[in-house]
Amino acid sequence: MSATIRLKTPLSDSDVEKLKAGDKVLLTGVIYTGRDAAHKRLFDLLKEGKPLPVDLKGQVIYYVGPAPAKPGQAIGSAGPTTSGRMDAFSPKLMEIGLKGMIGKGMRKKEVIEAMKKYKAVYFAATGGAGALLAKAIKKAEVVAYEDLGPEAVSRLEVEDFPVIVVNDTEGNDLYQQGMQQYAR
Amino acid sequence: MREIHASEIAKVVKSLCIEANLYLGEDVLAAFDRAEKMEESPVGKEVFEQLKENARIAREEQVAICQDTGLAVVFVELGQEVHIFGGDFNAAINEGVKQGYQEGYLRKSACHCFSRANTRDNTPAVIHVEMVPGDKVKITVAPKGGGSENMSMVTMLSPSDGIEGIKNRVVEWVKQAGSNPCPPIVVGVGIGGTFEQTALIAKKALLRTLGEKNPDPKLAALEEELLTRINNLGIGPQGLGGRFTALAVHVEMIPCHIASFPMAVNINCHAHRHKEAVI
């Protein structure tokens, strides 16, 4: 197990190429939320050749639909949702420059291949630890698709947001490695 | 005949929605403590630390344990000597859900299947009513998150598949679910009944106090064996590898048709939430 790496967003090719499956990372900077419905809309815009409401070059998308913020909070509970549902859309977003995805759960082979091809990584945050993870989110502001409610795209400012690298740019998969190591 | 006003039902449902989503049960916290000590994977141990810290923050700051505060699944045991007056019973439950999710700052996760448009108040609730003797009403609210619910299964085995068939299907199913349902999980297994009953008893199995065994020694032994086999998969906390893929397996069984052998799996993530009240 490697030491914890501190990383600032947006991410460059060389930032992500240094990351290996199993690395613990603390992310600081801006990340964007996006889950099922928002991915569908972004994907449809790209298909029609139209501009996106957010430039995703070098950016990180966090698959999350937060709980509403209480007065005085930046955001409500905000843990990751299951990433596999975004698999159909992710390769296209990496093609236009997306560098990181944060979620939980397995990715399809095509998505892992796209990470190698376009230089991007997939991070896992602890699913179900939404109250804890919300502490690392200092500011949240809806920037697109407000009508989607919890599925709107928000710009988050995070400080030392804790994640672990699951899939790196070499095609390694921490879920496979971890399971093999502990299977009996 | 005991009279209970519909607004009383709404009030109780409202507070159960909030309590279930903010306060993780003592049984779950105790299971985290035990598992953290026994977990061999360093990353797995860290996950348990995070989950305990998360539960503490949720409890102390009164925020949701998990942002996915679920569809509100409501089980009602309605005493046959109770008369509900002053309003529609189902509407009262939905009103309680609406108020609880609004006032508790809980996420509204119900949407139209095709347009995906959010209903904005987390209704309709999923309501299961059972008539029982007596003059009480027992209400259990079990918020069900999408990630773990998506990893559910109903299958109609052949009677010749036997108990081994059940074991193999459950273990294979949990293996393919992998990291998706937020392990460490709680596995509810329903055996018998009809197609819809087997799914319902799998879900009801999740309401049992964590780790409490089935009173039938054969089923208790089945639970134990399934838990060992599932934890031998090595999936581990959050799927990152480790000893604890599941915290418990709960099996419920009822008789089935002579031609059938139905079974179902319903999984809860570690945010194993349910709260009950008796009126």
Short mmCIF file of C-alpha atoms in Angstrom, two decimals:
data_model
loop_
_atom_site.label_atom_id
_atom_site.label_comp_id
_atom_site.label_asym_id
_atom_site.label_seq_id
_atom_site.Cartn_x
_atom_site.Cartn_y
_atom_site.Cartn_z
CA MET A 1 0.00 0.00 0.00
CA SER A 2 1.47 3.28 -1.11
CA ALA A 3 1.45 6.51 0.83
CA THR A 4 -1.31 9.05 0.40
CA ILE A 5 -0.91 11.33 -2.62
CA ARG A 6 -2.22 14.90 -2.55
CA LEU A 7 -3.49 16.05 -5.91
CA LYS A 8 -4.96 19.30 -7.21
CA THR A 9 -7.63 19.45 -9.89
CA PRO A 10 -7.83 19.93 -12.85
CA LEU A 11 -5.68 16.92 -13.73
CA SER A 12 -3.12 16.63 -16.52
CA ASP A 13 -2.04 13.51 -18.43
CA SER A 14 1.10 13.32 -16.33
CA ASP A 15 -0.87 13.66 -13.08
CA VAL A 16 -3.02 10.65 -13.92
CA GLU A 17 -0.21 8.57 -15.44
CA LYS A 18 1.57 8.62 -12.08
CA LEU A 19 -1.43 7.09 -10.30
CA LYS A 20 -1.59 3.34 -9.77
CA ALA A 21 -4.45 1.10 -8.68
CA GLY A 22 -4.44 1.02 -4.87
CA ASP A 23 -3.03 4.53 -4.42
CA LYS A 24 -4.81 6.58 -1.79
CA VAL A 25 -5.41 10.12 -3.03
CA LEU A 26 -6.65 13.33 -1.41
CA LEU A 27 -8.18 15.59 -4.05
CA THR A 28 -8.32 19.36 -3.68
CA GLY A 29 -9.88 21.84 -6.09
CA VAL A 30 -12.97 21.84 -8.25
CA ILE A 31 -14.85 18.69 -9.23
CA TYR A 32 -18.24 18.34 -10.90
CA THR A 33 -21.20 16.20 -9.90
CA GLY A 34 -22.99 14.17 -12.54
CA ARG A 35 -25.02 10.97 -12.47
CA ASP A 36 -27.54 9.11 -14.62
CA ALA A 37 -29.81 11.81 -16.05
CA ALA A 38 -27.04 14.43 -16.42
CA HIS A 39 -24.80 11.94 -18.25
CA LYS A 40 -27.60 11.20 -20.69
CA ARG A 41 -28.03 14.91 -21.43
CA LEU A 42 -24.28 15.55 -21.83
CA PHE A 43 -23.99 12.54 -24.10
CA ASP A 44 -26.93 13.66 -26.25
CA LEU A 45 -25.40 17.14 -26.63
CA LEU A 46 -22.12 15.62 -27.80
CA LYS A 47 -23.96 13.39 -30.26
CA GLU A 48 -25.64 16.48 -31.73
CA GLY A 49 -22.30 18.28 -31.85
CA LYS A 50 -23.49 20.96 -29.42
CA PRO A 51 -21.37 22.55 -26.66
CA LEU A 52 -21.57 21.23 -23.09
CA PRO A 53 -22.66 23.47 -20.20
CA VAL A 54 -19.30 22.68 -18.54
CA ASP A 55 -15.89 22.25 -20.19
CA LEU A 56 -14.78 18.80 -19.03
CA LYS A 57 -11.18 19.03 -20.23
CA GLY A 58 -8.92 17.95 -17.37
CA GLN A 59 -11.88 17.69 -15.03
CA VAL A 60 -13.10 15.09 -12.56
CA ILE A 61 -16.75 13.99 -12.38
CA TYR A 62 -18.14 12.73 -9.09
CA TYR A 63 -21.08 10.34 -9.47
CA VAL A 64 -23.25 11.69 -6.69
CA GLY A 65 -26.76 12.88 -6.04
CA PRO A 66 -26.37 14.70 -2.73
CA ALA A 67 -28.97 15.02 -0.01
CA PRO A 68 -30.27 18.58 0.47
CA ALA A 69 -28.05 20.87 2.57
CA LYS A 70 -29.29 21.88 5.98
CA PRO A 71 -28.99 25.61 6.81
CA GLY A 72 -25.31 26.37 7.33
CA GLN A 73 -24.09 23.32 5.42
CA ALA A 74 -22.34 23.50 2.03
CA ILE A 75 -24.02 20.27 0.97
CA GLY A 76 -26.00 17.40 2.47
CA SER A 77 -24.67 13.86 2.65
CA ALA A 78 -22.73 13.21 -0.52
CA GLY A 79 -21.33 9.73 -1.05
CA PRO A 80 -20.77 8.02 -4.40
CA THR A 81 -23.41 6.19 -6.42
CA THR A 82 -22.84 3.00 -8.44
CA SER A 83 -20.61 3.90 -11.39
CA GLY A 84 -21.56 1.07 -13.74
CA ARG A 85 -24.69 2.94 -14.79
CA MET A 86 -22.50 5.64 -16.34
CA ASP A 87 -20.44 3.11 -18.36
CA ALA A 88 -22.36 3.75 -21.56
CA PHE A 89 -21.40 7.43 -21.50
CA SER A 90 -17.93 7.52 -19.91
CA PRO A 91 -15.69 6.64 -22.91
CA LYS A 92 -17.15 9.55 -24.91
CA LEU A 93 -16.50 11.96 -22.02
CA MET A 94 -12.90 10.73 -21.68
CA GLU A 95 -12.46 11.26 -25.41
CA ILE A 96 -13.20 14.97 -24.93
CA GLY A 97 -10.76 15.28 -22.03
CA LEU A 98 -12.36 14.01 -18.81
CA LYS A 99 -9.47 12.87 -16.59
CA GLY A 100 -11.10 11.40 -13.52
CA MET A 101 -14.28 9.73 -12.33
CA ILE A 102 -15.26 9.17 -8.71
CA GLY A 103 -17.85 6.57 -7.79
CA LYS A 104 -18.16 3.08 -6.39
CA GLY A 105 -18.44 -0.31 -8.00
CA MET A 106 -17.08 -2.03 -11.07
CA ARG A 107 -16.56 -0.55 -14.54
CA LYS A 108 -17.03 -2.34 -17.85
CA LYS A 109 -14.05 -3.51 -19.91
CA GLU A 110 -14.72 -0.81 -22.52
CA VAL A 111 -14.47 1.89 -19.85
CA ILE A 112 -11.21 0.47 -18.48
CA GLU A 113 -9.85 0.34 -22.04
CA ALA A 114 -10.92 3.97 -22.60
CA MET A 115 -8.98 4.97 -19.46
CA LYS A 116 -5.84 3.49 -21.02
CA LYS A 117 -6.50 5.07 -24.40
CA TYR A 118 -7.42 8.59 -23.25
CA LYS A 119 -5.35 8.68 -20.02
CA ALA A 120 -7.89 8.86 -17.24
CA VAL A 121 -8.44 7.17 -13.88
CA TYR A 122 -11.34 5.84 -11.88
CA PHE A 123 -11.38 6.56 -8.17
CA ALA A 124 -13.60 4.97 -5.53
CA ALA A 125 -14.90 6.93 -2.56
CA THR A 126 -16.43 5.03 0.35
CA GLY A 127 -20.01 4.24 -0.56
CA GLY A 128 -22.45 5.00 2.22
CA ALA A 129 -20.09 7.38 4.00
CA GLY A 130 -21.98 10.40 2.71
CA ALA A 131 -21.99 12.34 5.98
CA LEU A 132 -18.21 11.95 6.30
CA LEU A 133 -17.43 12.76 2.66
CA ALA A 134 -19.61 15.89 2.77
CA LYS A 135 -17.10 17.34 5.27
CA ALA A 136 -14.48 17.55 2.50
CA ILE A 137 -16.86 19.54 0.27
CA LYS A 138 -16.50 23.21 1.10
CA LYS A 139 -18.78 24.76 -1.51
CA ALA A 140 -21.45 23.51 -3.89
CA GLU A 141 -23.20 25.40 -6.65
CA VAL A 142 -25.58 24.08 -9.31
CA VAL A 143 -24.18 24.93 -12.76
CA ALA A 144 -26.53 22.97 -15.04
CA TYR A 145 -29.79 21.03 -15.17
CA GLU A 146 -31.32 22.43 -12.01
CA ASP A 147 -34.60 20.75 -13.02
CA LEU A 148 -33.02 17.38 -12.29
CA GLY A 149 -33.08 18.06 -8.55
CA PRO A 150 -30.52 15.78 -6.85
CA GLU A 151 -29.24 14.82 -10.31
CA ALA A 152 -28.30 18.38 -11.34
CA VAL A 153 -24.68 19.14 -12.26
CA SER A 154 -22.94 21.03 -9.45
CA ARG A 155 -19.52 22.57 -9.17
CA LEU A 156 -17.96 21.39 -5.91
CA GLU A 157 -14.95 22.87 -4.18
CA VAL A 158 -13.26 20.06 -2.27
CA GLU A 159 -10.38 19.92 0.16
CA ASP A 160 -8.54 16.65 0.75
CA PHE A 161 -11.42 14.60 -0.60
CA PRO A 162 -10.42 10.97 0.15
CA VAL A 163 -10.47 8.49 -2.72
CA ILE A 164 -8.59 5.38 -3.80
CA VAL A 165 -7.47 4.56 -7.34
CA VAL A 166 -9.37 1.52 -8.65
CA ASN A 167 -8.52 1.63 -12.36
CA ASP A 168 -5.37 3.32 -13.62
CA THR A 169 -4.03 4.21 -17.08
CA GLU A 170 -2.38 0.81 -17.42
CA GLY A 171 -5.58 -1.19 -17.10
CA ASN A 172 -5.04 -2.39 -13.52
CA ASP A 173 -8.13 -3.07 -11.43
CA LEU A 174 -8.00 -2.85 -7.65
CA TYR A 175 -11.31 -4.70 -7.29
CA GLN A 176 -9.85 -7.74 -9.09
CA GLN A 177 -6.53 -7.51 -7.26
CA GLY A 178 -8.14 -7.08 -3.85
CA MET A 179 -10.51 -9.98 -4.29
CA GLN A 180 -7.76 -12.31 -5.52
CA GLN A 181 -5.60 -11.42 -2.55
CA TYR A 182 -8.25 -12.29 0.04
CA ALA A 183 -10.22 -15.11 -1.63
CA ARG A 184 -10.06 -18.47 0.11
CA MET B 1 -62.65 -1.30 18.46
CA ARG B 2 -59.76 1.11 19.01
CA GLU B 3 -59.84 4.34 17.02
CA ILE B 4 -56.67 5.83 15.54
CA HIS B 5 -56.73 9.06 13.57
CA ALA B 6 -55.00 8.95 10.16
CA SER B 7 -52.94 11.99 11.13
CA GLU B 8 -51.36 9.91 13.92
CA ILE B 9 -50.18 7.43 11.27
CA ALA B 10 -48.67 10.28 9.23
CA LYS B 11 -46.90 11.69 12.29
CA VAL B 12 -45.32 8.36 13.18
CA VAL B 13 -44.24 7.62 9.60
CA LYS B 14 -42.66 11.06 9.37
CA SER B 15 -40.48 10.57 12.43
CA LEU B 16 -39.56 7.01 11.46
CA CYS B 17 -38.34 8.22 8.04
CA ILE B 18 -36.08 10.75 9.72
CA GLU B 19 -34.82 8.45 12.49
CA ALA B 20 -34.08 5.57 10.14
CA ASN B 21 -31.98 7.77 7.88
CA LEU B 22 -30.04 9.58 10.62
CA TYR B 23 -29.41 6.99 13.30
CA LEU B 24 -27.70 3.74 12.42
CA GLY B 25 -28.85 0.87 14.66
CA GLU B 26 -26.80 -0.34 17.62
CA ASP B 27 -26.76 -3.83 16.06
CA VAL B 28 -25.03 -2.46 12.97
CA LEU B 29 -22.53 -0.41 14.97
CA ALA B 30 -21.67 -3.46 17.07
CA ALA B 31 -21.16 -5.48 13.88
CA PHE B 32 -18.77 -2.78 12.58
CA ASP B 33 -16.76 -3.00 15.82
CA ARG B 34 -16.47 -6.79 15.62
CA ALA B 35 -15.61 -6.79 11.93
CA GLU B 36 -13.06 -4.00 12.22
CA LYS B 37 -11.10 -6.04 14.77
CA MET B 38 -11.16 -9.19 12.64
CA GLU B 39 -10.63 -7.61 9.21
CA GLU B 40 -7.24 -8.62 7.78
CA SER B 41 -7.08 -6.03 5.01
CA PRO B 42 -5.61 -2.67 6.10
CA VAL B 43 -7.80 -0.84 3.59
CA GLY B 44 -10.78 -2.84 4.86
CA LYS B 45 -10.03 -1.76 8.43
CA GLU B 46 -9.92 1.84 7.27
CA VAL B 47 -13.32 1.44 5.61
CA PHE B 48 -14.79 0.31 8.94
CA GLU B 49 -13.19 3.31 10.67
CA GLN B 50 -14.78 5.60 8.07
CA LEU B 51 -18.18 3.96 8.45
CA LYS B 52 -18.10 4.36 12.24
CA GLU B 53 -17.02 7.98 11.92
CA ASN B 54 -19.72 8.53 9.30
CA ALA B 55 -22.38 7.12 11.63
CA ARG B 56 -21.13 9.37 14.43
CA ILE B 57 -21.29 12.50 12.24
CA ALA B 58 -24.77 11.57 11.01
CA ARG B 59 -26.03 11.02 14.54
CA GLU B 60 -24.45 14.10 16.11
CA GLU B 61 -25.07 16.54 13.29
CA GLN B 62 -28.44 15.04 12.37
CA VAL B 63 -27.66 14.45 8.71
CA ALA B 64 -28.38 11.43 6.55
CA ILE B 65 -26.03 8.46 7.00
CA CYS B 66 -26.00 8.07 3.22
CA GLN B 67 -27.18 10.54 0.57
CA ASP B 68 -29.30 7.76 -0.90
CA THR B 69 -32.09 7.94 1.63
CA GLY B 70 -33.98 5.46 -0.47
CA LEU B 71 -37.51 4.78 -1.47
CA ALA B 72 -39.54 4.61 1.73
CA VAL B 73 -40.54 0.99 2.22
CA VAL B 74 -43.22 0.85 4.91
CA PHE B 75 -44.33 -2.36 6.58
CA VAL B 76 -47.53 -2.15 8.59
CA GLU B 77 -48.91 -4.75 10.96
CA LEU B 78 -52.46 -3.58 11.39
CA GLY B 79 -54.35 -4.95 14.38
CA GLN B 80 -57.77 -6.19 13.31
CA GLU B 81 -59.41 -4.37 16.21
CA VAL B 82 -58.18 -1.00 15.01
CA HIS B 83 -60.34 1.45 13.12
CA ILE B 84 -58.45 4.14 11.20
CA PHE B 85 -60.58 7.26 10.87
CA GLY B 86 -60.26 10.85 9.67
CA GLY B 87 -58.59 10.11 6.35
CA ASP B 88 -57.20 7.68 3.81
CA PHE B 89 -54.71 5.25 5.38
CA ASN B 90 -52.36 5.04 2.37
CA ALA B 91 -52.52 8.80 1.87
CA ALA B 92 -51.56 9.25 5.54
CA ILE B 93 -48.46 7.10 5.05
CA ASN B 94 -47.50 9.05 1.94
CA GLU B 95 -48.07 12.32 3.79
CA GLY B 96 -45.71 11.11 6.53
CA VAL B 97 -43.07 10.22 3.95
CA LYS B 98 -43.44 13.57 2.23
CA GLN B 99 -43.06 15.52 5.48
CA GLY B 100 -40.25 13.34 6.80
CA TYR B 101 -38.15 13.63 3.66
CA GLN B 102 -38.76 17.37 3.44
CA GLU B 103 -38.15 18.28 7.07
CA GLY B 104 -35.32 15.79 7.57
CA TYR B 105 -33.32 17.16 4.59
CA LEU B 106 -33.46 13.71 3.04
CA ARG B 107 -32.96 13.14 -0.67
CA LYS B 108 -36.03 12.60 -2.81
CA SER B 109 -35.20 9.65 -5.01
CA ALA B 110 -38.54 8.68 -6.59
CA CYS B 111 -38.90 9.33 -10.30
CA HIS B 112 -41.01 8.52 -13.38
CA CYS B 113 -39.67 5.37 -15.05
CA PHE B 114 -39.49 6.77 -18.58
CA SER B 115 -38.99 10.54 -18.28
CA ARG B 116 -36.94 10.09 -15.05
CA ALA B 117 -38.67 13.22 -13.75
CA ASN B 118 -38.36 13.34 -9.97
CA THR B 119 -41.68 13.26 -8.07
CA ARG B 120 -40.02 15.80 -5.74
CA ASP B 121 -41.42 14.48 -2.46
CA ASN B 122 -40.17 10.87 -2.44
CA THR B 123 -43.67 9.48 -2.82
CA PRO B 124 -45.20 7.10 -3.56
CA ALA B 125 -44.05 5.03 -0.60
CA VAL B 126 -43.86 1.25 -0.97
CA ILE B 127 -46.54 0.01 1.43
CA HIS B 128 -46.98 -3.55 2.69
CA VAL B 129 -49.92 -4.10 5.05
CA GLU B 130 -50.55 -7.26 7.01
CA MET B 131 -53.62 -7.77 9.18
CA VAL B 132 -52.77 -9.17 12.62
CA PRO B 133 -54.73 -9.87 15.83
CA GLY B 134 -54.93 -7.15 18.46
CA ASP B 135 -55.58 -3.42 18.71
CA LYS B 136 -52.13 -2.05 17.88
CA VAL B 137 -50.50 -0.79 14.71
CA LYS B 138 -46.83 -1.58 14.20
CA ILE B 139 -45.11 0.50 11.55
CA THR B 140 -41.60 -0.19 10.25
CA VAL B 141 -39.90 2.19 7.85
CA ALA B 142 -37.00 0.66 5.92
CA PRO B 143 -35.52 3.21 3.49
CA LYS B 144 -34.11 1.23 0.56
CA GLY B 145 -31.21 2.59 -1.48
CA GLY B 146 -30.97 1.98 -5.21
CA GLY B 147 -27.43 0.61 -5.33
CA SER B 148 -28.18 -2.38 -3.15
CA GLU B 149 -31.74 -2.88 -4.44
CA ASN B 150 -30.40 -3.10 -8.00
CA MET B 151 -28.49 -6.21 -6.89
CA SER B 152 -31.71 -8.14 -6.15
CA MET B 153 -32.78 -11.42 -7.72
CA VAL B 154 -35.76 -13.75 -7.92
CA THR B 155 -35.42 -17.13 -9.54
CA MET B 156 -37.60 -20.22 -9.86
CA LEU B 157 -35.33 -23.19 -9.20
CA SER B 158 -36.34 -26.78 -9.79
CA PRO B 159 -37.12 -28.86 -6.67
CA SER B 160 -34.32 -31.20 -7.79
CA ASP B 161 -31.79 -28.35 -7.33
CA GLY B 162 -32.20 -28.83 -3.59
CA ILE B 163 -30.50 -26.86 -0.85
CA GLU B 164 -27.17 -27.00 -2.73
CA GLY B 165 -28.87 -25.19 -5.60
CA ILE B 166 -29.88 -22.41 -3.22
CA LYS B 167 -26.38 -22.10 -1.76
CA ASN B 168 -24.68 -21.95 -5.13
CA ARG B 169 -27.08 -19.38 -6.56
CA VAL B 170 -26.75 -17.08 -3.54
CA VAL B 171 -22.94 -17.21 -3.52
CA GLU B 172 -22.68 -16.74 -7.31
CA TRP B 173 -25.10 -13.85 -7.11
CA VAL B 174 -23.18 -12.04 -4.37
CA LYS B 175 -19.94 -12.64 -6.29
CA GLN B 176 -21.21 -11.03 -9.47
CA ALA B 177 -22.65 -8.11 -7.45
CA GLY B 178 -19.06 -7.52 -6.23
CA SER B 179 -18.37 -3.98 -5.09
CA ASN B 180 -21.64 -2.55 -6.46
CA PRO B 181 -24.00 -2.92 -3.45
CA CYS B 182 -21.56 -1.17 -1.04
CA PRO B 183 -20.12 -4.09 0.93
CA PRO B 184 -20.05 -5.04 3.74
CA ILE B 185 -23.59 -6.07 2.95
CA VAL B 186 -26.46 -7.84 4.68
CA VAL B 187 -27.94 -10.60 2.54
CA GLY B 188 -31.65 -11.41 2.76
CA VAL B 189 -32.63 -14.74 1.26
CA GLY B 190 -36.24 -15.82 0.68
CA ILE B 191 -37.03 -19.44 -0.05
CA GLY B 192 -40.46 -20.76 -1.02
CA GLY B 193 -43.90 -19.26 -1.52
CA THR B 194 -44.80 -17.87 -4.91
CA PHE B 195 -42.89 -15.52 -7.19
CA GLU B 196 -43.91 -12.37 -5.31
CA GLN B 197 -43.89 -13.91 -1.82
CA THR B 198 -40.32 -15.14 -2.07
CA ALA B 199 -39.14 -11.61 -2.88
CA LEU B 200 -41.15 -10.15 -0.02
CA ILE B 201 -39.77 -12.57 2.58
CA ALA B 202 -36.23 -11.92 1.32
CA LYS B 203 -36.83 -8.24 2.02
CA LYS B 204 -38.48 -8.95 5.38
CA ALA B 205 -35.45 -11.05 6.36
CA LEU B 206 -33.48 -7.79 6.31
CA LEU B 207 -35.66 -6.38 9.11
CA ARG B 208 -34.36 -8.92 11.60
CA THR B 209 -31.84 -7.66 14.19
CA LEU B 210 -28.43 -7.98 12.56
CA GLY B 211 -26.91 -11.40 13.02
CA GLU B 212 -29.88 -12.86 14.94
CA LYS B 213 -30.24 -16.40 13.69
CA ASN B 214 -33.29 -18.06 12.18
CA PRO B 215 -34.97 -20.09 14.97
CA ASP B 216 -35.03 -23.17 12.70
CA PRO B 217 -31.63 -24.86 13.29
CA LYS B 218 -31.41 -26.04 9.65
CA LEU B 219 -31.93 -22.52 8.37
CA ALA B 220 -29.55 -21.11 10.99
CA ALA B 221 -26.90 -23.54 9.73
CA LEU B 222 -27.64 -22.46 6.16
CA GLU B 223 -27.17 -18.82 7.16
CA GLU B 224 -23.85 -19.65 8.78
CA GLU B 225 -22.57 -21.61 5.78
CA LEU B 226 -23.65 -18.94 3.31
CA LEU B 227 -21.94 -16.23 5.38
CA THR B 228 -18.68 -18.21 5.44
CA ARG B 229 -18.78 -18.90 1.71
CA ILE B 230 -19.63 -15.28 0.87
CA ASN B 231 -16.83 -13.97 3.06
CA ASN B 232 -14.41 -16.44 1.50
CA LEU B 233 -14.99 -14.68 -1.84
CA GLY B 234 -12.55 -12.01 -0.65
CA ILE B 235 -14.58 -9.09 -2.07
CA GLY B 236 -14.19 -7.28 1.25
CA PRO B 237 -15.33 -3.89 2.54
CA GLN B 238 -16.21 -1.67 -0.45
CA GLY B 239 -14.99 -4.44 -2.76
CA LEU B 240 -11.36 -3.46 -2.15
CA GLY B 241 -10.44 -6.93 -0.90
CA GLY B 242 -10.80 -8.36 2.60
CA ARG B 243 -12.52 -10.74 4.97
CA PHE B 244 -15.85 -8.96 5.40
CA THR B 245 -17.99 -8.96 2.28
CA ALA B 246 -21.13 -9.57 4.36
CA LEU B 247 -21.96 -8.81 7.99
CA ALA B 248 -24.80 -11.34 8.07
CA VAL B 249 -27.03 -13.60 6.01
CA HIS B 250 -30.69 -13.83 7.02
CA VAL B 251 -32.80 -16.63 5.52
CA GLU B 252 -36.59 -16.90 5.66
CA MET B 253 -38.53 -19.88 4.32
CA ILE B 254 -42.21 -20.72 3.72
CA PRO B 255 -43.85 -23.69 1.95
CA CYS B 256 -44.05 -23.67 -1.85
CA HIS B 257 -45.94 -25.45 -4.65
CA ILE B 258 -45.02 -29.12 -5.26
CA ALA B 259 -43.73 -28.14 -8.72
CA SER B 260 -41.73 -25.10 -7.56
CA PHE B 261 -38.67 -24.03 -5.62
CA PRO B 262 -38.62 -20.23 -5.71
CA MET B 263 -35.88 -18.19 -4.14
CA ALA B 264 -34.94 -14.54 -3.90
CA VAL B 265 -31.98 -12.46 -2.78
CA ASN B 266 -32.40 -8.92 -1.48
CA ILE B 267 -29.27 -7.09 -0.40
CA ASN B 268 -28.84 -4.25 2.06
CA CYS B 269 -25.71 -2.15 2.07
CA HIS B 270 -23.97 -1.48 5.39
CA ALA B 271 -26.36 1.45 5.88
CA HIS B 272 -28.72 -1.21 7.16
CA ARG B 273 -31.60 1.08 8.08
CA HIS B 274 -34.97 0.39 9.59
CA LYS B 275 -36.90 1.86 12.49
CA GLU B 276 -40.19 0.75 13.96
CA ALA B 277 -42.87 2.11 16.24
CA VAL B 278 -46.03 0.68 17.78
CA ILE B 279 -49.14 2.83 18.05
#
